[in-house]
Structure formats: structure tokens, C-alpha cells
């Protein structure tokens, strides 16, 4: 496919990424996304357009505020680059399709959830609930108009309908509720709701691929954390970040991963 389309995807992704940074900064603090305009966290100087160019501003300002010299969190750059990468990958996987737009949206939601959980150890209802409503609407549309082929290349079995979404959500929710009841210290209530959202967006049976990746990645990180003894015993794992990673990888390559895995037997 045309390289220029990938460049456009990357630019679009970086711009969306800079909006996701605003969400990650403001949603946990209960601030409005629309007002006030962006300002430096430490000197409160209002940022002008040259300060707001995704990726480039950070690089040219060497990660510091133009006005007071205070460090801008590296996360700002990470989120912009990751979103750009995500959008390239999504377009590579699904080209011009409804699925591409949908994966842009879901992927963005999971990036916001992942980074808020990383920084605050929180999974916000005000992110999860609206995303769940969108996912239910999408599933309803996909069920009513299967000929629209919204998910044609996403799911193997059964075809995506509102039923496979609800089964996926119920499976994710129930599994994490069980883990939570057995071992309440392991995760929070937010993780259970997030598992439900992942089920709604990836559907049955891919929800299991997403949760599997999340649990394995989280487990590896926990072991590494223990091995390096960083943070001591009180360190709380942001499992929501790992589950979000699993969800994004599954939205992109879930069918391939599941086919490959089943082919092993
Ligand atoms: Zn400043």
C-alpha cells in the first residue's frame, strides 16, 4: 500500500495521541477536557501552537517547558509515538474499513486506560462506561446489519453479534470477579470492569486471547519487579495497563494469534 497513507496515519495518530495526553492529565483530576487551554503544569504559562506540535515540540524543546525549563513528562512523547504506531499498525492490518475506524477508537481508549492506571493505579468508570456504551452500540449495529461487514475479518467463531460481545464481556467479567474473590489483593474492581469492556470490544472467543496476553505480560512484569526488588512490597501492579496491552494486540492480531495457537495441537 501507498507509503503516503502510512505517513498520514502516523501524523493523525500523533495528533490524536496529543489529545490522549490531555485525557490522561485531566480525567483523573476531574478536570474538563475542553477548558482551559493547555498550559505548563509548573509555570501555568499558556502553551502556544508551536509548543503543541505532537512529537516535534517535545524533541525540539528537549523535553522542557519553553517558559520555565521544567521537565515535560516523557510519557507525553511516549503516548504520541505509541498512538502514531498504533494507527499505522491498524491501517496495515485492516486498510480502508469500518474496522479501522473502530480500532482507532478502541485502541485510543485502551491507551488512555493503560497510562492512567500506570500513573494513578486507577481505572476510571468515566472512561470504561462510555466506552462500553459505544461498544454495545457497535455490536447492535453489527448484529442488525451483518452485511455491512463491520467485523468481517476480525472474528472466526461465532460471527460477531451482540451475543458474542455479551458472552465475551460476561466471560471476562466473571473470570476476573472470580480471581478477585479468591485473591482480593491481586487487583482492583476496576480490573473486573475493564475485563468486561475488553470482552465487549474483542468479543468471544478473542476475549480469552486478550486476557491471556494481559495476564502473562503482567505476570512477567511482576516477576521482574520482584527479582529487581524495586519499590519494595508495597508496589502495586497496574494490571489494567497489561490488560489494555492485551486488548490492543488482540484487536490487531487476535484472529491470527488464536489460529496459530489452535494450530499447535
Ligand atoms: Zn513552564
PDB file of C-alpha atoms and ligand atoms in Angstrom:
ATOM      1  CA  UNK A   1       0.000   0.000   0.000  1.00  0.00           C
ATOM      2  CA  UNK A   2       0.976   3.591  -0.525  1.00  0.00           C
ATOM      3  CA  UNK A   3       3.648   4.885   1.871  1.00  0.00           C
ATOM      4  CA  UNK A   4       1.982   8.300   1.929  1.00  0.00           C
ATOM      5  CA  UNK A   5      -1.112   6.766   3.549  1.00  0.00           C
ATOM      6  CA  UNK A   6       1.037   5.432   6.369  1.00  0.00           C
ATOM      7  CA  UNK A   7       2.583   8.859   6.854  1.00  0.00           C
ATOM      8  CA  UNK A   8      -0.916  10.333   7.094  1.00  0.00           C
ATOM      9  CA  UNK A   9      -1.879   7.623   9.608  1.00  0.00           C
ATOM     10  CA  UNK A  10       1.221   8.401  11.681  1.00  0.00           C
ATOM     11  CA  UNK A  11       0.510  12.150  11.699  1.00  0.00           C
ATOM     12  CA  UNK A  12      -3.151  11.577  12.531  1.00  0.00           C
ATOM     13  CA  UNK A  13      -2.130   9.158  15.286  1.00  0.00           C
ATOM     14  CA  UNK A  14       0.349  11.645  16.778  1.00  0.00           C
ATOM     15  CA  UNK A  15      -2.330  14.363  16.842  1.00  0.00           C
ATOM     16  CA  UNK A  16      -4.834  12.020  18.494  1.00  0.00           C
ATOM     17  CA  UNK A  17      -2.032  10.974  20.873  1.00  0.00           C
ATOM     18  CA  UNK A  18      -1.579  14.540  21.980  1.00  0.00           C
ATOM     19  CA  UNK A  19      -5.313  14.680  22.756  1.00  0.00           C
ATOM     20  CA  UNK A  20      -4.974  11.389  24.664  1.00  0.00           C
ATOM     21  CA  UNK A  21      -2.282  13.091  26.765  1.00  0.00           C
ATOM     22  CA  UNK A  22      -4.828  15.749  27.694  1.00  0.00           C
ATOM     23  CA  UNK A  23      -7.248  12.979  28.709  1.00  0.00           C
ATOM     24  CA  UNK A  24      -4.557  11.214  30.762  1.00  0.00           C
ATOM     25  CA  UNK A  25      -3.662  14.505  32.501  1.00  0.00           C
ATOM     26  CA  UNK A  26      -7.142  15.773  33.182  1.00  0.00           C
ATOM     27  CA  UNK A  27      -9.584  12.876  33.603  1.00  0.00           C
ATOM     28  CA  UNK A  28      -8.086  11.570  36.881  1.00  0.00           C
ATOM     29  CA  UNK A  29      -8.203  15.125  38.290  1.00  0.00           C
ATOM     30  CA  UNK A  30     -11.836  15.507  37.265  1.00  0.00           C
ATOM     31  CA  UNK A  31     -10.987  18.443  35.002  1.00  0.00           C
ATOM     32  CA  UNK A  32     -12.719  19.352  31.762  1.00  0.00           C
ATOM     33  CA  UNK A  33     -11.096  18.160  28.539  1.00  0.00           C
ATOM     34  CA  UNK A  34     -12.195  21.254  26.647  1.00  0.00           C
ATOM     35  CA  UNK A  35     -11.291  24.059  29.017  1.00  0.00           C
ATOM     36  CA  UNK A  36      -8.915  25.673  29.945  1.00  0.00           C
ATOM     37  CA  UNK A  37      -6.455  25.570  27.013  1.00  0.00           C
ATOM     38  CA  UNK A  38      -3.223  23.620  27.550  1.00  0.00           C
ATOM     39  CA  UNK A  39      -0.731  25.206  29.928  1.00  0.00           C
ATOM     40  CA  UNK A  40       2.573  24.208  31.512  1.00  0.00           C
ATOM     41  CA  UNK A  41       1.980  22.161  34.665  1.00  0.00           C
ATOM     42  CA  UNK A  42       4.562  24.028  36.679  1.00  0.00           C
ATOM     43  CA  UNK A  43       4.549  27.675  35.496  1.00  0.00           C
ATOM     44  CA  UNK A  44       0.949  27.676  34.191  1.00  0.00           C
ATOM     45  CA  UNK A  45       2.103  29.573  31.102  1.00  0.00           C
ATOM     46  CA  UNK A  46      -0.410  29.007  28.342  1.00  0.00           C
ATOM     47  CA  UNK A  47       1.069  26.919  25.527  1.00  0.00           C
ATOM     48  CA  UNK A  48       1.117  28.438  22.046  1.00  0.00           C
ATOM     49  CA  UNK A  49       0.715  26.476  18.792  1.00  0.00           C
ATOM     50  CA  UNK A  50       4.486  25.849  18.333  1.00  0.00           C
ATOM     51  CA  UNK A  51       4.519  24.189  21.785  1.00  0.00           C
ATOM     52  CA  UNK A  52       1.717  21.871  20.803  1.00  0.00           C
ATOM     53  CA  UNK A  53       3.053  20.124  17.702  1.00  0.00           C
ATOM     54  CA  UNK A  54       3.000  16.423  18.551  1.00  0.00           C
ATOM     55  CA  UNK A  55       6.417  14.744  18.908  1.00  0.00           C
ATOM     56  CA  UNK A  56       8.342  17.632  17.273  1.00  0.00           C
ATOM     57  CA  UNK A  57       7.703  20.147  20.065  1.00  0.00           C
ATOM     58  CA  UNK A  58       8.950  17.674  22.639  1.00  0.00           C
ATOM     59  CA  UNK A  59      12.064  16.884  20.611  1.00  0.00           C
ATOM     60  CA  UNK A  60      12.953  20.496  19.761  1.00  0.00           C
ATOM     61  CA  UNK A  61      12.337  21.730  23.306  1.00  0.00           C
ATOM     62  CA  UNK A  62      14.375  18.734  24.529  1.00  0.00           C
ATOM     63  CA  UNK A  63      11.563  17.733  26.846  1.00  0.00           C
ATOM     64  CA  UNK A  64      11.455  21.025  28.741  1.00  0.00           C
ATOM     65  CA  UNK A  65       8.923  23.839  29.071  1.00  0.00           C
ATOM     66  CA  UNK A  66       9.898  26.779  26.813  1.00  0.00           C
ATOM     67  CA  UNK A  67       8.974  29.280  29.532  1.00  0.00           C
ATOM     68  CA  UNK A  68      10.196  27.848  32.826  1.00  0.00           C
ATOM     69  CA  UNK A  69      12.513  24.999  31.771  1.00  0.00           C
ATOM     70  CA  UNK A  70      10.636  22.412  33.842  1.00  0.00           C
ATOM     71  CA  UNK A  71      10.753  18.849  32.511  1.00  0.00           C
ATOM     72  CA  UNK A  72       7.791  17.683  30.460  1.00  0.00           C
ATOM     73  CA  UNK A  73       6.960  14.067  31.383  1.00  0.00           C
ATOM     74  CA  UNK A  74       8.480  11.563  28.946  1.00  0.00           C
ATOM     75  CA  UNK A  75       5.026   9.983  28.892  1.00  0.00           C
ATOM     76  CA  UNK A  76       3.821  12.848  26.669  1.00  0.00           C
ATOM     77  CA  UNK A  77       6.236  11.774  23.939  1.00  0.00           C
ATOM     78  CA  UNK A  78       5.587   8.057  24.555  1.00  0.00           C
ATOM     79  CA  UNK A  79       1.823   8.412  24.132  1.00  0.00           C
ATOM     80  CA  UNK A  80       2.188  10.457  20.929  1.00  0.00           C
ATOM     81  CA  UNK A  81       4.621   7.958  19.402  1.00  0.00           C
ATOM     82  CA  UNK A  82       2.641   4.918  20.552  1.00  0.00           C
ATOM     83  CA  UNK A  83      -0.593   6.294  19.140  1.00  0.00           C
ATOM     84  CA  UNK A  84       1.145   7.041  15.838  1.00  0.00           C
ATOM     85  CA  UNK A  85       2.487   3.452  15.782  1.00  0.00           C
ATOM     86  CA  UNK A  86      -0.909   2.059  16.686  1.00  0.00           C
ATOM     87  CA  UNK A  87      -2.608   3.930  13.841  1.00  0.00           C
ATOM     88  CA  UNK A  88      -0.007   2.694  11.340  1.00  0.00           C
ATOM     89  CA  UNK A  89      -0.495  -0.893  12.567  1.00  0.00           C
ATOM     90  CA  UNK A  90      -4.282  -0.614  12.431  1.00  0.00           C
ATOM     91  CA  UNK A  91      -4.194   0.664   8.866  1.00  0.00           C
ATOM     92  CA  UNK A  92      -1.708  -2.024   7.898  1.00  0.00           C
ATOM     93  CA  UNK A  93      -3.992  -4.710   9.311  1.00  0.00           C
ATOM     94  CA  UNK A  94      -7.387  -3.508   8.147  1.00  0.00           C
ATOM     95  CA  UNK A  95      -6.894  -0.821   5.475  1.00  0.00           C
ATOM     96  CA  UNK A  96      -9.940   1.156   4.454  1.00  0.00           C
ATOM     97  CA  UNK A  97     -12.684  -0.361   6.559  1.00  0.00           C
ATOM     98  CA  UNK A  98     -15.120   0.308   9.347  1.00  0.00           C
ATOM     99  CA  UNK A  99     -12.921  -1.893  11.496  1.00  0.00           C
ATOM    100  CA  UNK A 100     -10.041   0.554  11.080  1.00  0.00           C
ATOM    101  CA  UNK A 101     -12.039   3.466  12.493  1.00  0.00           C
ATOM    102  CA  UNK A 102     -13.351   1.272  15.278  1.00  0.00           C
ATOM    103  CA  UNK A 103      -9.862   0.061  16.207  1.00  0.00           C
ATOM    104  CA  UNK A 104      -8.585   3.667  16.184  1.00  0.00           C
ATOM    105  CA  UNK A 105     -11.264   4.452  18.766  1.00  0.00           C
ATOM    106  CA  UNK A 106     -10.894   1.329  20.919  1.00  0.00           C
ATOM    107  CA  UNK A 107      -7.106   1.487  20.771  1.00  0.00           C
ATOM    108  CA  UNK A 108      -7.169   5.122  21.905  1.00  0.00           C
ATOM    109  CA  UNK A 109      -9.465   4.248  24.812  1.00  0.00           C
ATOM    110  CA  UNK A 110      -7.126   1.431  25.899  1.00  0.00           C
ATOM    111  CA  UNK A 111      -4.076   3.718  25.688  1.00  0.00           C
ATOM    112  CA  UNK A 112      -5.806   6.219  27.998  1.00  0.00           C
ATOM    113  CA  UNK A 113      -6.785   3.445  30.427  1.00  0.00           C
ATOM    114  CA  UNK A 114      -3.266   1.951  30.359  1.00  0.00           C
ATOM    115  CA  UNK A 115      -1.463   5.203  31.139  1.00  0.00           C
ATOM    116  CA  UNK A 116      -3.910   6.438  33.783  1.00  0.00           C
ATOM    117  CA  UNK A 117      -3.585   3.059  35.533  1.00  0.00           C
ATOM    118  CA  UNK A 118       0.212   3.253  35.275  1.00  0.00           C
ATOM    119  CA  UNK A 119       0.331   6.726  36.821  1.00  0.00           C
ATOM    120  CA  UNK A 120      -2.536   6.630  39.293  1.00  0.00           C
ATOM    121  CA  UNK A 121      -3.325   2.922  39.801  1.00  0.00           C
ATOM    122  CA  UNK A 122      -6.859   3.799  38.789  1.00  0.00           C
ATOM    123  CA  UNK A 123      -9.261   2.605  36.128  1.00  0.00           C
ATOM    124  CA  UNK A 124     -11.858   5.320  35.767  1.00  0.00           C
ATOM    125  CA  UNK A 125     -15.545   4.498  35.371  1.00  0.00           C
ATOM    126  CA  UNK A 126     -15.914   7.656  33.332  1.00  0.00           C
ATOM    127  CA  UNK A 127     -13.653   6.091  30.708  1.00  0.00           C
ATOM    128  CA  UNK A 128     -14.876   2.483  30.937  1.00  0.00           C
ATOM    129  CA  UNK A 129     -18.634   3.169  30.970  1.00  0.00           C
ATOM    130  CA  UNK A 130     -18.854   5.441  27.906  1.00  0.00           C
ATOM    131  CA  UNK A 131     -16.552   3.050  26.024  1.00  0.00           C
ATOM    132  CA  UNK A 132     -18.846   0.154  26.973  1.00  0.00           C
ATOM    133  CA  UNK A 133     -21.863   2.090  25.668  1.00  0.00           C
ATOM    134  CA  UNK A 134     -20.071   2.725  22.349  1.00  0.00           C
ATOM    135  CA  UNK A 135     -19.103  -0.963  22.120  1.00  0.00           C
ATOM    136  CA  UNK A 136     -22.718  -2.058  22.761  1.00  0.00           C
ATOM    137  CA  UNK A 137     -23.967   0.312  20.051  1.00  0.00           C
ATOM    138  CA  UNK A 138     -21.376  -1.013  17.608  1.00  0.00           C
ATOM    139  CA  UNK A 139     -22.348  -4.610  18.419  1.00  0.00           C
ATOM    140  CA  UNK A 140     -26.010  -3.768  17.966  1.00  0.00           C
ATOM    141  CA  UNK A 141     -25.284  -2.230  14.566  1.00  0.00           C
ATOM    142  CA  UNK A 142     -23.117  -5.217  13.586  1.00  0.00           C
ATOM    143  CA  UNK A 143     -25.938  -7.566  14.591  1.00  0.00           C
ATOM    144  CA  UNK A 144     -28.641  -5.653  12.773  1.00  0.00           C
ATOM    145  CA  UNK A 145     -26.626  -5.150   9.610  1.00  0.00           C
ATOM    146  CA  UNK A 146     -24.281  -8.132   9.222  1.00  0.00           C
ATOM    147  CA  UNK A 147     -23.967  -7.334   5.511  1.00  0.00           C
ATOM    148  CA  UNK A 148     -22.127  -4.150   6.471  1.00  0.00           C
ATOM    149  CA  UNK A 149     -19.216  -6.493   7.232  1.00  0.00           C
ATOM    150  CA  UNK A 150     -18.100  -4.365  10.159  1.00  0.00           C
ATOM    151  CA  UNK A 151     -16.030  -7.174  11.630  1.00  0.00           C
ATOM    152  CA  UNK A 152     -15.687  -9.491   8.683  1.00  0.00           C
ATOM    153  CA  UNK A 153     -12.032 -10.170   9.188  1.00  0.00           C
ATOM    154  CA  UNK A 154     -11.924  -9.939  12.968  1.00  0.00           C
ATOM    155  CA  UNK A 155     -13.666 -12.928  14.364  1.00  0.00           C
ATOM    156  CA  UNK A 156     -13.660 -16.578  13.427  1.00  0.00           C
ATOM    157  CA  UNK A 157     -16.350 -18.105  15.518  1.00  0.00           C
ATOM    158  CA  UNK A 158     -19.116 -17.259  16.092  1.00  0.00           C
ATOM    159  CA  UNK A 159     -19.774 -14.265  13.872  1.00  0.00           C
ATOM    160  CA  UNK A 160     -19.751 -11.027  15.747  1.00  0.00           C
ATOM    161  CA  UNK A 161     -23.174 -10.276  17.021  1.00  0.00           C
ATOM    162  CA  UNK A 162     -24.376  -8.584  20.119  1.00  0.00           C
ATOM    163  CA  UNK A 163     -24.450 -12.092  21.584  1.00  0.00           C
ATOM    164  CA  UNK A 164     -20.736 -12.810  21.050  1.00  0.00           C
ATOM    165  CA  UNK A 165     -19.953  -9.396  22.562  1.00  0.00           C
ATOM    166  CA  UNK A 166     -22.085 -10.040  25.615  1.00  0.00           C
ATOM    167  CA  UNK A 167     -20.707 -13.575  26.042  1.00  0.00           C
ATOM    168  CA  UNK A 168     -17.201 -12.090  25.758  1.00  0.00           C
ATOM    169  CA  UNK A 169     -17.976  -9.408  28.325  1.00  0.00           C
ATOM    170  CA  UNK A 170     -19.599 -11.878  30.711  1.00  0.00           C
ATOM    171  CA  UNK A 171     -16.655 -14.271  30.385  1.00  0.00           C
ATOM    172  CA  UNK A 172     -14.081 -11.545  31.059  1.00  0.00           C
ATOM    173  CA  UNK A 173     -16.081 -10.069  33.912  1.00  0.00           C
ATOM    174  CA  UNK A 174     -16.806 -13.429  35.563  1.00  0.00           C
ATOM    175  CA  UNK A 175     -13.230 -14.659  35.280  1.00  0.00           C
ATOM    176  CA  UNK A 176     -11.769 -11.566  36.894  1.00  0.00           C
ATOM    177  CA  UNK A 177     -14.501 -11.446  39.519  1.00  0.00           C
ATOM    178  CA  UNK A 178     -13.506 -14.982  40.481  1.00  0.00           C
ATOM    179  CA  UNK A 179      -9.821 -14.055  40.671  1.00  0.00           C
ATOM    180  CA  UNK A 180     -10.763 -11.011  42.730  1.00  0.00           C
ATOM    181  CA  UNK A 181     -12.860 -13.068  45.162  1.00  0.00           C
ATOM    182  CA  UNK A 182     -10.069 -15.618  45.593  1.00  0.00           C
ATOM    183  CA  UNK A 183      -7.261 -13.090  45.846  1.00  0.00           C
ATOM    184  CA  UNK A 184      -8.593  -9.570  46.520  1.00  0.00           C
ATOM    185  CA  UNK A 185      -5.111  -8.071  46.938  1.00  0.00           C
ATOM    186  CA  UNK A 186      -4.182  -9.003  43.400  1.00  0.00           C
ATOM    187  CA  UNK A 187      -6.296  -6.496  41.564  1.00  0.00           C
ATOM    188  CA  UNK A 188      -8.989  -3.895  41.924  1.00  0.00           C
ATOM    189  CA  UNK A 189     -12.637  -3.645  40.990  1.00  0.00           C
ATOM    190  CA  UNK A 190     -11.585  -1.515  38.034  1.00  0.00           C
ATOM    191  CA  UNK A 191      -9.792  -4.506  36.525  1.00  0.00           C
ATOM    192  CA  UNK A 192     -13.014  -6.539  36.610  1.00  0.00           C
ATOM    193  CA  UNK A 193     -14.937  -3.828  34.748  1.00  0.00           C
ATOM    194  CA  UNK A 194     -12.047  -3.444  32.319  1.00  0.00           C
ATOM    195  CA  UNK A 195     -12.106  -7.194  31.609  1.00  0.00           C
ATOM    196  CA  UNK A 196     -15.809  -6.784  30.796  1.00  0.00           C
ATOM    197  CA  UNK A 197     -15.049  -3.903  28.419  1.00  0.00           C
ATOM    198  CA  UNK A 198     -12.317  -5.967  26.737  1.00  0.00           C
ATOM    199  CA  UNK A 199     -14.903  -8.720  26.205  1.00  0.00           C
ATOM    200  CA  UNK A 200     -17.318  -6.255  24.634  1.00  0.00           C
ATOM    201  CA  UNK A 201     -14.692  -4.920  22.236  1.00  0.00           C
ATOM    202  CA  UNK A 202     -12.836  -8.124  21.288  1.00  0.00           C
ATOM    203  CA  UNK A 203     -15.869 -10.465  21.700  1.00  0.00           C
ATOM    204  CA  UNK A 204     -15.982 -14.194  22.261  1.00  0.00           C
ATOM    205  CA  UNK A 205     -13.670 -16.087  21.751  1.00  0.00           C
ATOM    206  CA  UNK A 206     -10.929 -13.490  21.243  1.00  0.00           C
ATOM    207  CA  UNK A 207     -11.536 -12.082  24.718  1.00  0.00           C
ATOM    208  CA  UNK A 208      -9.532 -15.045  26.025  1.00  0.00           C
ATOM    209  CA  UNK A 209      -6.573 -14.151  23.817  1.00  0.00           C
ATOM    210  CA  UNK A 210      -6.654 -10.580  25.156  1.00  0.00           C
ATOM    211  CA  UNK A 211      -6.891 -11.609  28.810  1.00  0.00           C
ATOM    212  CA  UNK A 212      -4.235 -14.295  28.335  1.00  0.00           C
ATOM    213  CA  UNK A 213      -1.746 -11.780  26.897  1.00  0.00           C
ATOM    214  CA  UNK A 214      -2.588  -9.317  29.682  1.00  0.00           C
ATOM    215  CA  UNK A 215      -2.183 -11.867  32.470  1.00  0.00           C
ATOM    216  CA  UNK A 216       1.076 -13.279  31.066  1.00  0.00           C
ATOM    217  CA  UNK A 217       2.579  -9.821  30.440  1.00  0.00           C
ATOM    218  CA  UNK A 218       1.502  -8.672  33.910  1.00  0.00           C
ATOM    219  CA  UNK A 219       2.939 -11.847  35.448  1.00  0.00           C
ATOM    220  CA  UNK A 220       6.300 -11.405  33.713  1.00  0.00           C
ATOM    221  CA  UNK A 221       6.430  -7.772  34.842  1.00  0.00           C
ATOM    222  CA  UNK A 222       5.591  -8.786  38.427  1.00  0.00           C
ATOM    223  CA  UNK A 223       8.369 -11.380  38.462  1.00  0.00           C
ATOM    224  CA  UNK A 224      10.867  -8.887  37.029  1.00  0.00           C
ATOM    225  CA  UNK A 225       9.777  -6.340  39.617  1.00  0.00           C
ATOM    226  CA  UNK A 226      10.270  -8.852  42.420  1.00  0.00           C
ATOM    227  CA  UNK A 227      13.613 -10.001  41.020  1.00  0.00           C
ATOM    228  CA  UNK A 228      14.963  -6.460  40.872  1.00  0.00           C
ATOM    229  CA  UNK A 229      13.287  -5.638  44.208  1.00  0.00           C
ATOM    230  CA  UNK A 230      12.276  -2.251  43.013  1.00  0.00           C
ATOM    231  CA  UNK A 231       9.648  -0.441  45.019  1.00  0.00           C
ATOM    232  CA  UNK A 232       9.510  -2.967  47.831  1.00  0.00           C
ATOM    233  CA  UNK A 233       6.457  -4.909  48.897  1.00  0.00           C
ATOM    234  CA  UNK A 234       4.026  -2.075  48.604  1.00  0.00           C
ATOM    235  CA  UNK A 235       4.406  -1.799  44.843  1.00  0.00           C
ATOM    236  CA  UNK A 236       1.018  -2.199  43.237  1.00  0.00           C
ATOM    237  CA  UNK A 237       0.945  -3.605  39.751  1.00  0.00           C
ATOM    238  CA  UNK A 238      -1.068  -1.648  37.200  1.00  0.00           C
ATOM    239  CA  UNK A 239      -2.762  -4.760  35.800  1.00  0.00           C
ATOM    240  CA  UNK A 240      -5.101  -2.550  33.803  1.00  0.00           C
ATOM    241  CA  UNK A 241      -2.127  -1.431  31.712  1.00  0.00           C
ATOM    242  CA  UNK A 242      -1.237  -5.017  30.823  1.00  0.00           C
ATOM    243  CA  UNK A 243      -4.842  -5.952  30.116  1.00  0.00           C
ATOM    244  CA  UNK A 244      -5.089  -2.909  27.838  1.00  0.00           C
ATOM    245  CA  UNK A 245      -1.957  -4.039  26.004  1.00  0.00           C
ATOM    246  CA  UNK A 246      -3.546  -7.472  25.539  1.00  0.00           C
ATOM    247  CA  UNK A 247      -6.718  -5.849  24.220  1.00  0.00           C
ATOM    248  CA  UNK A 248      -4.864  -3.698  21.674  1.00  0.00           C
ATOM    249  CA  UNK A 249      -2.737  -6.604  20.384  1.00  0.00           C
ATOM    250  CA  UNK A 250      -5.868  -8.736  20.126  1.00  0.00           C
ATOM    251  CA  UNK A 251      -7.821  -6.077  18.239  1.00  0.00           C
ATOM    252  CA  UNK A 252      -4.948  -6.045  15.752  1.00  0.00           C
ATOM    253  CA  UNK A 253      -3.828  -9.674  15.519  1.00  0.00           C
ATOM    254  CA  UNK A 254      -6.202 -11.692  17.751  1.00  0.00           C
ATOM    255  CA  UNK A 255      -7.531 -13.946  14.996  1.00  0.00           C
ATOM    256  CA  UNK A 256      -4.004 -14.754  13.779  1.00  0.00           C
ATOM    257  CA  UNK A 257      -2.824 -15.467  17.325  1.00  0.00           C
ATOM    258  CA  UNK A 258      -5.776 -17.731  18.065  1.00  0.00           C
ATOM    259  CA  UNK A 259      -5.409 -19.599  14.752  1.00  0.00           C
ATOM    260  CA  UNK A 260      -1.716 -20.075  15.403  1.00  0.00           C
ATOM    261  CA  UNK A 261      -2.333 -21.274  18.960  1.00  0.00           C
ATOM    262  CA  UNK A 262      -5.037 -23.737  17.938  1.00  0.00           C
ATOM    263  CA  UNK A 263      -2.759 -24.974  15.166  1.00  0.00           C
ATOM    264  CA  UNK A 264      -0.249 -26.122  17.782  1.00  0.00           C
ATOM    265  CA  UNK A 265      -2.459 -29.050  18.754  1.00  0.00           C
TER     266      UNK A 265
HETATM  267 ZN1  LIG B   1       6.568  26.002  32.385  1.00  0.00          ZN
END
